[in-house]
CSV table of C-alpha atoms and ligand atoms in Angstrom, one decimal:
chain,number,residue,atom,x,y,z
A,325,UNK,CA,6.9,16.6,-38.2
A,326,UNK,CA,10.5,18.1,-36.7
A,327,UNK,CA,13.9,15.6,-38.0
A,328,UNK,CA,14.3,13.1,-35.9
A,329,UNK,CA,18.1,13.1,-33.7
A,330,UNK,CA,20.2,10.0,-35.4
A,331,UNK,CA,19.9,7.1,-32.8
A,332,UNK,CA,23.4,7.3,-30.6
A,333,UNK,CA,25.5,4.0,-31.6
A,334,UNK,CA,28.0,3.8,-28.2
A,335,UNK,CA,31.4,2.4,-28.3
A,336,UNK,CA,34.0,0.6,-25.8
A,337,UNK,CA,35.8,4.6,-26.3
A,338,UNK,CA,32.6,6.5,-26.6
A,339,UNK,CA,31.4,5.3,-23.2
A,340,UNK,CA,34.8,6.2,-21.5
A,341,UNK,CA,34.1,9.3,-23.1
A,342,UNK,CA,31.2,9.8,-21.0
A,343,UNK,CA,32.5,8.7,-18.1
A,344,UNK,CA,35.4,10.6,-17.8
A,345,UNK,CA,33.1,13.9,-18.2
A,346,UNK,CA,31.3,13.3,-15.0
A,347,UNK,CA,27.7,13.9,-15.2
A,348,UNK,CA,29.3,17.4,-17.3
A,349,UNK,CA,27.7,18.9,-20.6
A,350,UNK,CA,24.6,17.1,-20.7
A,351,UNK,CA,22.4,18.3,-23.5
A,352,UNK,CA,19.1,18.9,-21.7
A,353,UNK,CA,16.4,16.4,-22.8
A,354,UNK,CA,13.8,19.5,-22.7
A,355,UNK,CA,14.6,23.1,-22.4
A,356,UNK,CA,13.5,25.2,-19.9
A,357,UNK,CA,11.1,27.2,-21.4
A,358,UNK,CA,10.1,31.0,-19.3
A,359,UNK,CA,6.2,31.9,-19.9
A,360,UNK,CA,5.4,34.4,-22.8
A,361,UNK,CA,2.8,36.3,-22.1
A,362,UNK,CA,0.2,34.8,-24.9
A,363,UNK,CA,-0.1,31.1,-26.0
A,364,UNK,CA,-3.2,30.3,-27.3
A,365,UNK,CA,-3.6,26.6,-24.8
A,366,UNK,CA,-2.6,26.7,-21.7
A,367,UNK,CA,-2.4,23.4,-20.0
A,368,UNK,CA,-1.8,22.9,-16.0
A,369,UNK,CA,-0.2,20.1,-14.9
A,370,UNK,CA,3.1,19.0,-16.0
A,371,UNK,CA,2.1,15.2,-15.5
A,372,UNK,CA,1.1,12.3,-18.1
A,373,UNK,CA,-2.4,13.8,-19.1
A,374,UNK,CA,-1.1,17.2,-19.8
A,375,UNK,CA,2.0,16.3,-21.1
A,376,UNK,CA,0.3,13.8,-23.1
A,377,UNK,CA,-2.4,15.9,-24.4
A,378,UNK,CA,0.3,18.5,-25.5
A,379,UNK,CA,2.4,16.4,-27.2
A,380,UNK,CA,-1.5,15.0,-29.2
A,381,UNK,CA,-2.2,18.6,-30.0
A,382,UNK,CA,0.8,19.3,-31.4
A,383,UNK,CA,1.7,16.3,-33.4
A,384,UNK,CA,-2.0,15.4,-34.5
A,385,UNK,CA,-3.5,18.5,-34.6
A,386,UNK,CA,-0.9,21.0,-35.8
A,387,UNK,CA,-1.7,23.3,-33.0
A,388,UNK,CA,2.0,24.6,-31.4
A,389,UNK,CA,1.4,27.6,-29.7
A,390,UNK,CA,0.8,25.5,-26.2
A,391,UNK,CA,2.7,26.5,-22.8
A,392,UNK,CA,2.3,23.5,-20.4
A,393,UNK,CA,2.9,24.5,-17.2
A,394,UNK,CA,4.0,22.6,-13.9
A,395,UNK,CA,4.3,24.0,-10.2
A,396,UNK,CA,7.3,21.9,-9.6
A,397,UNK,CA,9.2,19.4,-11.7
A,398,UNK,CA,7.8,17.1,-14.5
A,399,UNK,CA,7.1,13.9,-12.9
A,400,UNK,CA,7.4,15.0,-9.5
A,401,UNK,CA,3.1,14.1,-8.6
A,402,UNK,CA,1.7,11.0,-9.3
A,403,UNK,CA,3.6,10.1,-12.9
A,404,UNK,CA,6.8,9.0,-11.1
A,405,UNK,CA,5.1,7.8,-8.0
A,406,UNK,CA,3.1,5.3,-9.5
A,407,UNK,CA,4.3,1.5,-9.5
A,408,UNK,CA,3.9,1.9,-13.4
A,409,UNK,CA,0.8,-1.1,-14.0
A,410,UNK,CA,-0.4,-1.2,-17.4
A,411,UNK,CA,-3.4,-3.2,-18.5
A,412,UNK,CA,-6.7,-2.6,-20.2
A,413,UNK,CA,-8.8,-5.2,-18.4
A,414,UNK,CA,-11.7,-3.2,-17.5
A,415,UNK,CA,-15.7,-3.8,-16.8
A,416,UNK,CA,-17.6,-0.7,-18.5
A,417,UNK,CA,-18.0,-0.4,-22.5
A,418,UNK,CA,-16.6,3.2,-21.6
A,419,UNK,CA,-13.4,2.8,-20.5
A,420,UNK,CA,-12.6,-0.3,-22.1
A,421,UNK,CA,-12.9,1.9,-25.6
A,422,UNK,CA,-10.6,4.5,-23.6
A,423,UNK,CA,-8.0,1.9,-21.9
A,424,UNK,CA,-7.7,-0.8,-25.1
A,425,UNK,CA,-6.9,2.7,-27.2
A,426,UNK,CA,-4.2,3.4,-24.4
A,427,UNK,CA,-3.0,0.2,-23.7
A,428,UNK,CA,-2.5,0.0,-28.1
A,429,UNK,CA,-0.4,2.7,-28.1
A,430,UNK,CA,1.8,1.3,-25.0
A,431,UNK,CA,2.5,-1.3,-27.3
A,432,UNK,CA,4.1,1.6,-30.2
A,433,UNK,CA,5.4,4.3,-27.5
A,434,UNK,CA,8.9,4.2,-27.6
A,435,UNK,CA,9.1,4.4,-31.2
A,436,UNK,CA,6.3,6.7,-32.0
A,437,UNK,CA,8.7,8.9,-29.0
A,438,UNK,CA,11.8,8.2,-30.2
A,439,UNK,CA,12.9,7.2,-26.2
A,440,UNK,CA,12.6,4.0,-25.0
A,441,UNK,CA,9.8,3.5,-22.0
A,442,UNK,CA,10.9,0.0,-21.7
A,443,UNK,CA,7.4,-0.9,-21.7
A,444,UNK,CA,7.2,-4.6,-21.2
A,445,UNK,CA,3.9,-6.6,-21.1
A,446,UNK,CA,5.3,-9.3,-19.2
A,447,UNK,CA,1.8,-10.7,-18.8
A,448,UNK,CA,-0.8,-9.8,-15.7
A,449,UNK,CA,-2.6,-11.6,-13.2
A,450,UNK,CA,-5.8,-10.7,-11.3
A,451,UNK,CA,-5.9,-13.0,-8.1
A,452,UNK,CA,-9.5,-14.6,-7.0
A,453,UNK,CA,-10.0,-15.5,-3.3
A,454,UNK,CA,-14.2,-15.4,-3.3
A,455,UNK,CA,-16.4,-17.0,-5.0
A,456,UNK,CA,-17.9,-13.4,-5.8
A,457,UNK,CA,-14.7,-12.3,-6.9
A,458,UNK,CA,-14.1,-15.1,-9.3
A,459,UNK,CA,-17.3,-14.2,-10.4
A,460,UNK,CA,-16.6,-10.5,-11.1
A,461,UNK,CA,-13.7,-11.4,-12.7
A,462,UNK,CA,-15.3,-14.4,-14.9
A,463,UNK,CA,-17.7,-11.0,-16.7
A,464,UNK,CA,-15.0,-8.7,-16.5
A,465,UNK,CA,-12.8,-10.8,-19.1
A,466,UNK,CA,-16.1,-12.1,-20.9
A,467,UNK,CA,-16.7,-8.0,-21.4
A,468,UNK,CA,-13.2,-7.5,-22.6
A,469,UNK,CA,-13.4,-10.7,-25.0
A,470,UNK,CA,-16.3,-8.9,-26.5
A,471,UNK,CA,-14.6,-6.1,-26.5
A,472,UNK,CA,-11.2,-7.3,-28.1
A,473,UNK,CA,-9.6,-7.4,-25.3
A,474,UNK,CA,-7.5,-9.8,-24.8
A,475,UNK,CA,-8.4,-11.7,-20.9
A,476,UNK,CA,-9.7,-14.8,-19.7
A,477,UNK,CA,-10.2,-17.0,-16.7
A,478,UNK,CA,-7.4,-19.3,-15.8
A,479,UNK,CA,-7.8,-22.1,-12.6
A,480,UNK,CA,-5.2,-22.4,-9.6
A,481,UNK,CA,-2.9,-24.6,-11.0
A,482,UNK,CA,-1.6,-22.2,-14.3
A,483,UNK,CA,-1.5,-19.5,-11.8
A,484,UNK,CA,0.9,-21.5,-10.1
A,485,UNK,CA,2.8,-21.9,-13.1
A,486,UNK,CA,3.0,-18.6,-13.7
A,487,UNK,CA,3.7,-17.7,-9.9
A,488,UNK,CA,5.8,-20.5,-8.7
A,489,UNK,CA,6.5,-18.4,-5.3
A,490,UNK,CA,3.3,-18.2,-4.2
A,491,UNK,CA,1.7,-19.9,-1.5
A,492,UNK,CA,-2.0,-21.2,-1.7
A,493,UNK,CA,-3.8,-24.2,-1.2
A,494,UNK,CA,-7.4,-25.6,1.4
A,495,UNK,CA,-4.9,-25.2,4.2
A,496,UNK,CA,-4.8,-21.1,3.6
A,497,UNK,CA,-6.5,-18.2,5.4
A,498,UNK,CA,-7.0,-17.5,1.3
A,499,UNK,CA,-7.4,-19.9,-0.5
A,500,UNK,CA,-7.3,-19.4,-4.4
A,501,UNK,CA,-10.0,-19.8,-6.6
A,502,UNK,CA,-8.3,-18.9,-10.0
A,503,UNK,CA,-7.4,-16.1,-11.8
A,504,UNK,CA,-8.2,-13.6,-14.8
A,505,UNK,CA,-5.0,-13.6,-17.4
A,506,UNK,CA,-4.3,-10.5,-19.2
A,507,UNK,CA,-0.8,-11.8,-21.3
A,508,UNK,CA,-0.2,-7.9,-22.7
A,509,UNK,CA,-0.5,-6.6,-19.4
A,510,UNK,CA,2.6,-5.5,-17.6
A,511,UNK,CA,4.8,-2.2,-16.7
A,512,UNK,CA,6.4,0.4,-18.2
A,513,UNK,CA,8.9,2.6,-16.7
A,514,UNK,CA,7.0,6.0,-15.6
A,515,UNK,CA,9.3,8.7,-15.6
A,516,UNK,CA,10.9,7.8,-19.2
A,517,UNK,CA,7.1,8.3,-20.4
A,518,UNK,CA,7.2,11.7,-18.5
A,519,UNK,CA,10.2,12.3,-20.5
A,520,UNK,CA,9.2,11.0,-23.3
A,521,UNK,CA,6.6,12.7,-23.8
A,522,UNK,CA,7.8,16.0,-22.5
A,523,UNK,CA,11.2,16.1,-24.8
A,524,UNK,CA,9.1,15.4,-28.8
A,525,UNK,CA,6.0,18.4,-27.6
A,526,UNK,CA,9.2,20.6,-27.3
A,527,UNK,CA,10.4,19.0,-30.5
A,528,UNK,CA,7.3,20.4,-31.6
A,529,UNK,CA,7.7,23.6,-30.4
A,530,UNK,CA,5.4,23.5,-26.8
A,531,UNK,CA,7.3,25.7,-24.4
A,532,UNK,CA,7.5,23.8,-21.0
A,533,UNK,CA,7.2,26.1,-18.0
A,534,UNK,CA,8.3,23.7,-14.4
A,535,UNK,CA,8.4,25.6,-11.2
A,536,UNK,CA,5.5,27.8,-11.9
A,537,UNK,CA,2.3,27.1,-10.3
A,538,UNK,CA,-0.9,28.3,-11.4
A,539,UNK,CA,-3.0,30.2,-8.7
A,540,UNK,CA,-6.0,31.2,-10.4
A,541,UNK,CA,-8.0,31.0,-13.7
A,542,UNK,CA,-8.8,34.1,-15.4
A,543,UNK,CA,-12.3,34.7,-16.8
A,544,UNK,CA,-13.5,37.4,-19.2
A,545,UNK,CA,-17.6,37.8,-20.0
A,546,UNK,CA,-18.1,34.6,-19.6
A,547,UNK,CA,-15.0,33.1,-21.5
A,548,UNK,CA,-11.5,32.0,-20.2
A,549,UNK,CA,-8.8,34.7,-21.1
A,550,UNK,CA,-5.9,33.4,-19.1
A,551,UNK,CA,-3.9,32.1,-16.1
A,552,UNK,CA,-2.3,33.6,-13.3
A,553,UNK,CA,0.9,32.5,-12.2
A,554,UNK,CA,3.4,32.5,-9.5
A,555,UNK,CA,5.5,34.0,-12.7
A,556,UNK,CA,3.5,36.6,-13.7
A,557,UNK,CA,-0.2,36.0,-16.0
A,558,UNK,CA,-0.4,34.4,-19.1
A,559,UNK,CA,-3.1,35.3,-21.8
A,560,UNK,CA,-4.6,32.2,-23.4
A,561,UNK,CA,-8.1,31.4,-25.3
A,562,UNK,CA,-8.0,28.0,-24.1
A,563,UNK,CA,-7.2,26.3,-20.6
A,564,UNK,CA,-7.0,23.0,-19.7
A,565,UNK,CA,-6.9,21.5,-16.2
A,566,UNK,CA,-4.5,18.5,-15.2
A,567,UNK,CA,-3.7,19.1,-12.1
A,568,UNK,CA,-5.0,15.3,-10.6
A,569,UNK,CA,-6.2,16.3,-6.5
A,570,UNK,CA,-4.9,20.3,-7.0
A,571,UNK,CA,-7.8,20.5,-9.5
A,572,UNK,CA,-10.7,20.9,-7.7
A,573,UNK,CA,-9.2,23.9,-6.0
A,574,UNK,CA,-8.1,25.7,-8.6
A,575,UNK,CA,-11.7,25.5,-10.2
A,576,UNK,CA,-13.7,26.1,-7.0
A,577,UNK,CA,-13.3,30.1,-7.8
A,578,UNK,CA,-14.8,29.9,-11.0
A,579,UNK,CA,-17.9,28.7,-8.9
A,580,UNK,CA,-17.3,24.8,-10.5
A,581,UNK,CA,-17.3,21.6,-8.2
A,582,UNK,CA,-15.5,18.4,-8.7
A,583,UNK,CA,-16.7,15.5,-6.9
A,584,UNK,CA,-12.8,14.7,-6.3
A,585,UNK,CA,-11.7,13.0,-2.9
A,586,UNK,CA,-8.0,13.3,-2.3
A,587,UNK,CA,-6.5,10.1,-0.4
A,588,UNK,CA,-2.4,8.8,-0.3
A,589,UNK,CA,-1.8,5.8,-1.9
A,590,UNK,CA,1.3,4.0,-0.9
A,591,UNK,CA,4.1,1.8,-2.3
A,592,UNK,CA,7.5,0.6,-1.9
A,593,UNK,CA,10.4,-1.2,-3.3
A,594,UNK,CA,13.1,-4.4,-1.6
A,595,UNK,CA,16.0,-4.6,-2.4
A,596,UNK,CA,17.0,-6.0,-5.7
A,597,UNK,CA,16.9,-9.6,-6.4
A,598,UNK,CA,17.9,-12.3,-8.5
A,599,UNK,CA,14.2,-12.1,-11.1
A,600,UNK,CA,11.8,-14.4,-9.7
A,601,UNK,CA,8.7,-13.0,-10.4
A,602,UNK,CA,7.5,-12.7,-14.5
A,603,UNK,CA,4.4,-11.7,-14.1
A,604,UNK,CA,2.5,-8.6,-12.4
A,605,UNK,CA,0.0,-10.1,-10.4
A,606,UNK,CA,-2.7,-8.2,-8.2
A,607,UNK,CA,-4.9,-9.4,-5.2
A,608,UNK,CA,-7.4,-7.0,-4.9
A,609,UNK,CA,-10.1,-8.5,-2.0
A,610,UNK,CA,-6.7,-9.2,0.1
A,611,UNK,CA,-5.5,-5.9,-0.7
A,612,UNK,CA,-1.7,-6.2,-2.4
A,613,UNK,CA,0.0,-6.6,-5.3
A,614,UNK,CA,3.5,-7.1,-6.3
A,615,UNK,CA,5.5,-6.8,-10.1
A,616,UNK,CA,9.6,-6.9,-10.5
A,617,UNK,CA,11.4,-4.3,-12.2
A,618,UNK,CA,13.7,-4.9,-14.5
A,619,UNK,CA,16.7,-3.7,-11.6
A,620,UNK,CA,14.8,-6.7,-9.5
A,621,UNK,CA,13.9,-4.0,-7.2
A,622,UNK,CA,9.9,-5.8,-5.8
A,623,UNK,CA,7.7,-3.0,-6.4
A,624,UNK,CA,5.0,-3.1,-4.0
A,625,UNK,CA,1.5,-1.1,-2.9
A,626,UNK,CA,-1.8,-2.1,-1.4
A,627,UNK,CA,-4.9,-0.1,-1.0
A,628,UNK,CA,-5.1,3.4,-0.4
A,629,UNK,CA,-5.4,4.9,2.8
A,630,UNK,CA,-8.9,4.7,4.8
A,631,UNK,CA,-8.5,8.7,5.9
A,632,UNK,CA,-8.8,11.6,3.1
A,633,UNK,CA,-6.2,14.3,3.3
A,634,UNK,CA,-3.4,15.9,0.8
A,635,UNK,CA,-0.4,14.1,3.7
A,636,UNK,CA,2.0,12.6,1.2
A,637,UNK,CA,3.0,10.5,4.5
A,638,UNK,CA,1.0,8.2,4.6
A,639,UNK,CA,-0.6,5.9,7.4
A,640,UNK,CA,1.7,3.3,8.5
A,641,UNK,CA,-1.5,1.3,9.2
A,642,UNK,CA,-1.8,1.0,5.4
A,643,UNK,CA,1.8,-0.7,4.9
A,644,UNK,CA,1.6,-3.1,7.5
A,645,UNK,CA,-1.6,-4.4,6.0
A,646,UNK,CA,0.2,-4.4,2.9
A,647,UNK,CA,3.6,-5.9,3.7
A,648,UNK,CA,1.4,-8.8,5.6
A,649,UNK,CA,-1.1,-9.3,2.8
A,650,UNK,CA,1.8,-10.1,0.9
A,651,UNK,CA,3.3,-12.5,3.4
A,652,UNK,CA,0.1,-14.6,3.2
A,653,UNK,CA,1.1,-15.0,-0.3
A,654,UNK,CA,4.2,-15.0,-0.9
A,655,UNK,CA,5.9,-16.1,3.1
A,656,UNK,CA,9.5,-16.9,1.3
A,657,UNK,CA,9.5,-13.2,1.0
A,658,UNK,CA,9.6,-12.9,4.8
A,659,UNK,CA,13.4,-11.7,5.1
A,660,UNK,CA,13.4,-9.4,1.9
A,661,UNK,CA,14.5,-6.0,3.1
A,662,UNK,CA,12.4,-2.7,1.7
A,663,UNK,CA,14.4,0.1,0.8
A,664,UNK,CA,12.1,2.5,-0.4
A,665,UNK,CA,8.8,3.8,0.2
A,666,UNK,CA,6.8,6.5,-1.0
A,667,UNK,CA,3.1,7.8,-1.4
A,668,UNK,CA,1.7,10.1,-3.6
A,669,UNK,CA,-2.1,11.9,-3.6
A,670,UNK,CA,-5.0,10.1,-5.6
A,671,UNK,CA,-7.8,12.4,-6.8
A,672,UNK,CA,-10.6,9.6,-6.1
A,673,UNK,CA,-14.2,10.2,-7.9
A,674,UNK,CA,-17.1,9.1,-6.3
A,675,UNK,CA,-17.5,6.0,-9.6
A,676,UNK,CA,-13.7,5.2,-9.8
A,677,UNK,CA,-13.5,6.7,-13.6
A,678,UNK,CA,-12.0,10.1,-14.6
A,679,UNK,CA,-13.0,13.5,-15.5
A,680,UNK,CA,-12.6,15.0,-19.1
A,681,UNK,CA,-14.7,17.2,-21.0
A,682,UNK,CA,-15.5,20.9,-21.3
A,683,UNK,CA,-16.8,22.9,-17.9
A,684,UNK,CA,-19.3,25.3,-19.4
A,685,UNK,CA,-16.9,28.3,-19.4
A,686,UNK,CA,-16.5,28.6,-23.2
A,687,UNK,CA,-12.3,27.6,-23.7
A,688,UNK,CA,-12.4,25.7,-20.2
A,689,UNK,CA,-11.1,21.8,-20.0
A,690,UNK,CA,-10.0,19.1,-17.1
A,691,UNK,CA,-8.5,16.3,-16.9
A,692,UNK,CA,-8.9,14.6,-13.6
A,693,UNK,CA,-9.8,12.5,-11.1
A,694,UNK,CA,-7.3,9.3,-12.5
A,695,UNK,CA,-7.3,7.9,-8.9
A,696,UNK,CA,-4.9,4.8,-8.8
A,697,UNK,CA,-5.0,3.7,-12.1
A,698,UNK,CA,-4.4,6.6,-14.7
A,699,UNK,CA,-0.9,5.7,-15.6
A,700,UNK,CA,-1.8,2.9,-17.9
A,701,UNK,CA,-4.1,5.8,-19.6
A,702,UNK,CA,-2.2,8.5,-20.3
A,703,UNK,CA,-1.2,8.1,-24.2
A,704,UNK,CA,-5.3,6.9,-24.7
A,705,UNK,CA,-6.6,9.9,-22.7
A,706,UNK,CA,-3.8,12.2,-23.7
A,707,UNK,CA,-5.0,11.3,-27.6
A,708,UNK,CA,-9.1,11.7,-26.6
A,709,UNK,CA,-8.4,15.4,-25.1
A,710,UNK,CA,-6.3,16.9,-27.8
A,711,UNK,CA,-8.9,15.9,-30.5
A,712,UNK,CA,-11.6,17.2,-28.3
A,713,UNK,CA,-9.9,20.6,-27.3
A,714,UNK,CA,-8.8,20.4,-30.9
A,715,UNK,CA,-12.2,19.8,-32.2
A,716,UNK,CA,-11.4,16.3,-34.0
A,717,UNK,CA,-13.3,12.9,-33.9
A,718,UNK,CA,-11.3,10.9,-31.4
A,719,UNK,CA,-12.6,12.7,-29.2
A,720,UNK,CA,-15.7,10.1,-28.7
A,721,UNK,CA,-13.0,8.1,-27.2
A,722,UNK,CA,-13.2,11.3,-23.6
A,723,UNK,CA,-17.0,12.1,-24.6
A,724,UNK,CA,-18.7,9.4,-21.8
A,725,UNK,CA,-16.2,10.8,-19.3
A,726,UNK,CA,-17.9,14.6,-18.7
A,727,UNK,CA,-18.5,15.8,-15.2
A,728,UNK,CA,-22.2,16.0,-16.4
A,729,UNK,CA,-22.4,12.4,-16.1
A,730,UNK,CA,-22.8,13.2,-11.8
A,731,UNK,CA,-25.3,15.2,-12.6
A,732,UNK,CA,-27.4,12.5,-15.2
A,733,UNK,CA,-26.9,9.7,-13.1
A,734,UNK,CA,-24.9,8.1,-15.8
A,735,UNK,CA,-22.1,6.6,-13.9
A,736,UNK,CA,-19.3,4.4,-15.1
A,737,UNK,CA,-18.6,2.7,-12.5
A,738,UNK,CA,-15.0,0.8,-12.2
A,739,UNK,CA,-14.3,0.3,-8.6
A,740,UNK,CA,-14.5,-3.3,-8.7
A,741,UNK,CA,-11.8,-3.5,-11.8
A,742,UNK,CA,-9.5,-0.4,-10.1
A,743,UNK,CA,-7.3,-3.0,-8.8
A,744,UNK,CA,-7.3,-1.5,-5.5
A,745,UNK,CA,-9.3,-1.0,-2.6
A,746,UNK,CA,-10.5,2.5,-1.7
B,689,LIG,P1,0.0,13.6,-11.8
B,689,LIG,O1,1.0,12.9,-12.5
B,689,LIG,O2,-0.1,14.1,-10.7
B,689,LIG,O3,0.4,15.2,-12.8
B,689,LIG,C1,-0.3,16.3,-11.9
B,689,LIG,C2,0.9,17.8,-12.2
B,689,LIG,O4,-0.2,18.7,-11.7
B,689,LIG,C3,1.8,17.4,-11.0
B,689,LIG,O5,2.6,17.6,-11.4
B,689,LIG,C4,1.1,18.5,-10.1
B,689,LIG,O6,2.1,18.9,-9.4
B,689,LIG,C5,1.0,19.4,-11.1
B,689,LIG,N1,-0.1,20.7,-10.4
B,689,LIG,C6,-0.7,20.6,-9.3
B,689,LIG,N2,-1.1,22.2,-8.9
B,689,LIG,C7,-0.7,22.9,-10.3
B,689,LIG,C8,-1.3,24.1,-9.9
B,689,LIG,N3,-1.6,25.0,-9.5
B,689,LIG,N4,0.2,24.4,-11.1
B,689,LIG,C9,0.8,23.7,-12.0
B,689,LIG,N5,0.5,22.6,-12.2
B,689,LIG,C10,-0.5,22.1,-10.5
B,689,LIG,N6,-1.8,4.3,-12.3
B,689,LIG,C11,-1.8,3.3,-12.8
B,689,LIG,O7,-2.0,3.0,-13.7
B,689,LIG,N7,-0.8,2.1,-12.6
B,689,LIG,C12,-0.4,1.8,-11.8
B,689,LIG,O8,0.6,0.9,-11.2
B,689,LIG,C13,-0.3,3.0,-10.4
B,689,LIG,N8,0.1,2.7,-9.5
B,689,LIG,C14,0.2,4.0,-8.1
B,689,LIG,C15,0.8,3.8,-7.4
B,689,LIG,C16,0.8,5.2,-6.4
B,689,LIG,C17,1.4,4.8,-4.7
B,689,LIG,C18,0.3,6.3,-7.1
B,689,LIG,C19,0.1,7.1,-5.8
B,689,LIG,C20,-0.8,6.2,-7.8
B,689,LIG,C21,-0.6,5.0,-8.8
B,689,LIG,N9,-1.8,4.5,-10.5
B,689,LIG,C22,-1.3,3.8,-11.0
B,689,LIG,C23,-1.8,6.1,-10.3
B,689,LIG,C24,-1.3,7.5,-11.3
B,689,LIG,O9,-0.5,7.6,-10.7
B,689,LIG,C25,-2.0,8.7,-11.8
B,689,LIG,O10,-3.6,8.7,-11.8
B,689,LIG,C26,-1.5,9.6,-13.3
B,689,LIG,O11,0.1,9.9,-12.7
B,689,LIG,C27,-2.5,11.0,-12.6
B,689,LIG,O12,-2.1,11.4,-13.7
B,689,LIG,P2,-1.9,13.3,-14.0
B,689,LIG,O13,-1.3,13.9,-14.9
B,689,LIG,O14,-3.5,13.2,-13.9
B,689,LIG,O15,-1.8,13.4,-12.5
B,690,LIG,O1,-4.2,0.7,-11.8
B,690,LIG,O2,-3.8,-1.2,-12.2
B,690,LIG,C1,-3.7,-0.6,-11.7
B,690,LIG,C2,-2.9,0.0,-10.4
B,690,LIG,C3,-2.4,-1.2,-9.8
B,690,LIG,C4,-2.1,-0.8,-8.6
B,690,LIG,C5,-2.2,0.6,-8.6
B,690,LIG,N1,-3.0,0.5,-9.7
C-alpha cells in the first residue's frame, strides 16, 4: 500500500489563498501517462468497470503493470452520464450476490479510496401501480430477504409519508398499490467514484492513458498479443475489454459476436430547489424516476429510446413521455424549470444482465452489457473481474455472467428489476 496523503485541513486563510490563485497550480489527481511499449495487462475503457478492475488488480492481487486506455476523457462515457442510483433489490440469486457485494463496498468506498464519493443511502422506493407489479416487487422483497438484502413492501400510507409530494389515490390514472422499500438504497456522486478509483489506481502505479483509442486487439497464434491504438501499438498478454456499447465493434474483428444492442438513455435535471424529496423514487411501470441532488436539482429519467442506435442526442418523444409521467405523479412540479439534459448509449443484453468473463482466446476478458444499471455495480464488478483475471477466489461473484450463458440457455433475466423500461 502506498503512503496515504495526509487529509488537508482548511482554514479561512488557506481558503482565501485558494480563491486568490484563480484555479492555477492545481495538483492533478492522477498523472497523464504516456503509453509504454508493453504492459502485463491492458484495460480498454476508462469507465467505472475498467478503472475499478484496475484498482482491485493492484490493491488485492499485487498486479501493477497495467494500463487503462481511454479513447476520450475519464468519465466521458456512461460513467458520468448516469443518475447514480445505488440499490441491490434484484431478483435472481446470481445478481443478488453481485449487487449485494457492490452495495456493501459502496458503504465504505469513501474511506477505501480516501475520497468523498458522496455516497448517500437515503432510502429508495419502487412504486407499484398495478397488482402485477405489486406481486413482482413482493417476490423481489422475499428473494432479497432470503439473500440477506434489506428490502420490504410498504403500503400506500407509508409511501405517502416518504413522498409527501406524490399525488396518488383512486381518482388518479395510476392509483398506488404500495411499494418496495430499500432503506439503504440511494445515490453517490458518479464522477467522484471515477476520480477516486483513477487517483488510487494511479497511486498504486497504474498508467491511466486518456485520449488514446484502441483500434484493434492483436493476436498471435490464438492468444492475445496486445492492442493497436491511435498512439501506437502496445503489447500485452492480457486484455480486458470494458468499452460498454463499443465492445461489440472491437471484438467483431476477432470473430466474437456479442448480443448487445446500443440504445440511448436520457436524463435531465431541474433548477436547484430547497430540499423537497429525501428518498429516491422509481416508478418503473409509469416509466419515470426522480431524486434530489445535494445541490437541490431534481434528477429525472425514464425509459430508453424506442429505436436502437449510437446517437447520444436521444429522441424528443422519450423526454416528453418522462416529463408527462413525472407530472402525473408529482403535479406540483409543473412550474419547475429544467436546466440540463443529456443521453448516454447504454449496452443492452437480451436478459438485462452484464457479460463478464474470459472469451476463448487466451488472455482475453470482457466486462460490458451493463445497460441501464451498471453504476451501482462498479465496486462489486471491479472486485470480481480483478479476481477472475488474477485467478483469485472472488471470481465466483462474476462467474455466472459469462457469454456462454446465451448458448446454454442459462439466462439471468433481470428485465423486471432493471427499474428502467426497455
Ligand atoms: P462507460 O462508463 O461508458 O465506460 C466505457 C468507456 O470505454 C468509455 O469511457 C468510452 O469512452 C471508452 N471506450 C469506448 N471505446 C473505446 C476504445 N475503442 N478505446 C478506448 N476506450 C474506449 N446505472 C445505475 O446503476 N444507476 C443509475 O441510476 C443509472 N442511470 C443511468 C442514467 C443514464 C442517462 C445512463 C446513460 C446510464 C445510467 N446507468 C445507471 C447505467 C450506467 O451509467 C452504466 O451501466 C455504467 O456507467 C457502465 O459503465 P462502463 O464502465 O461499462 O461504461
Ligand atoms: O439501475 O436503478 C437503476 C436505474 C435507475 C434509473 C436508471 N438506472
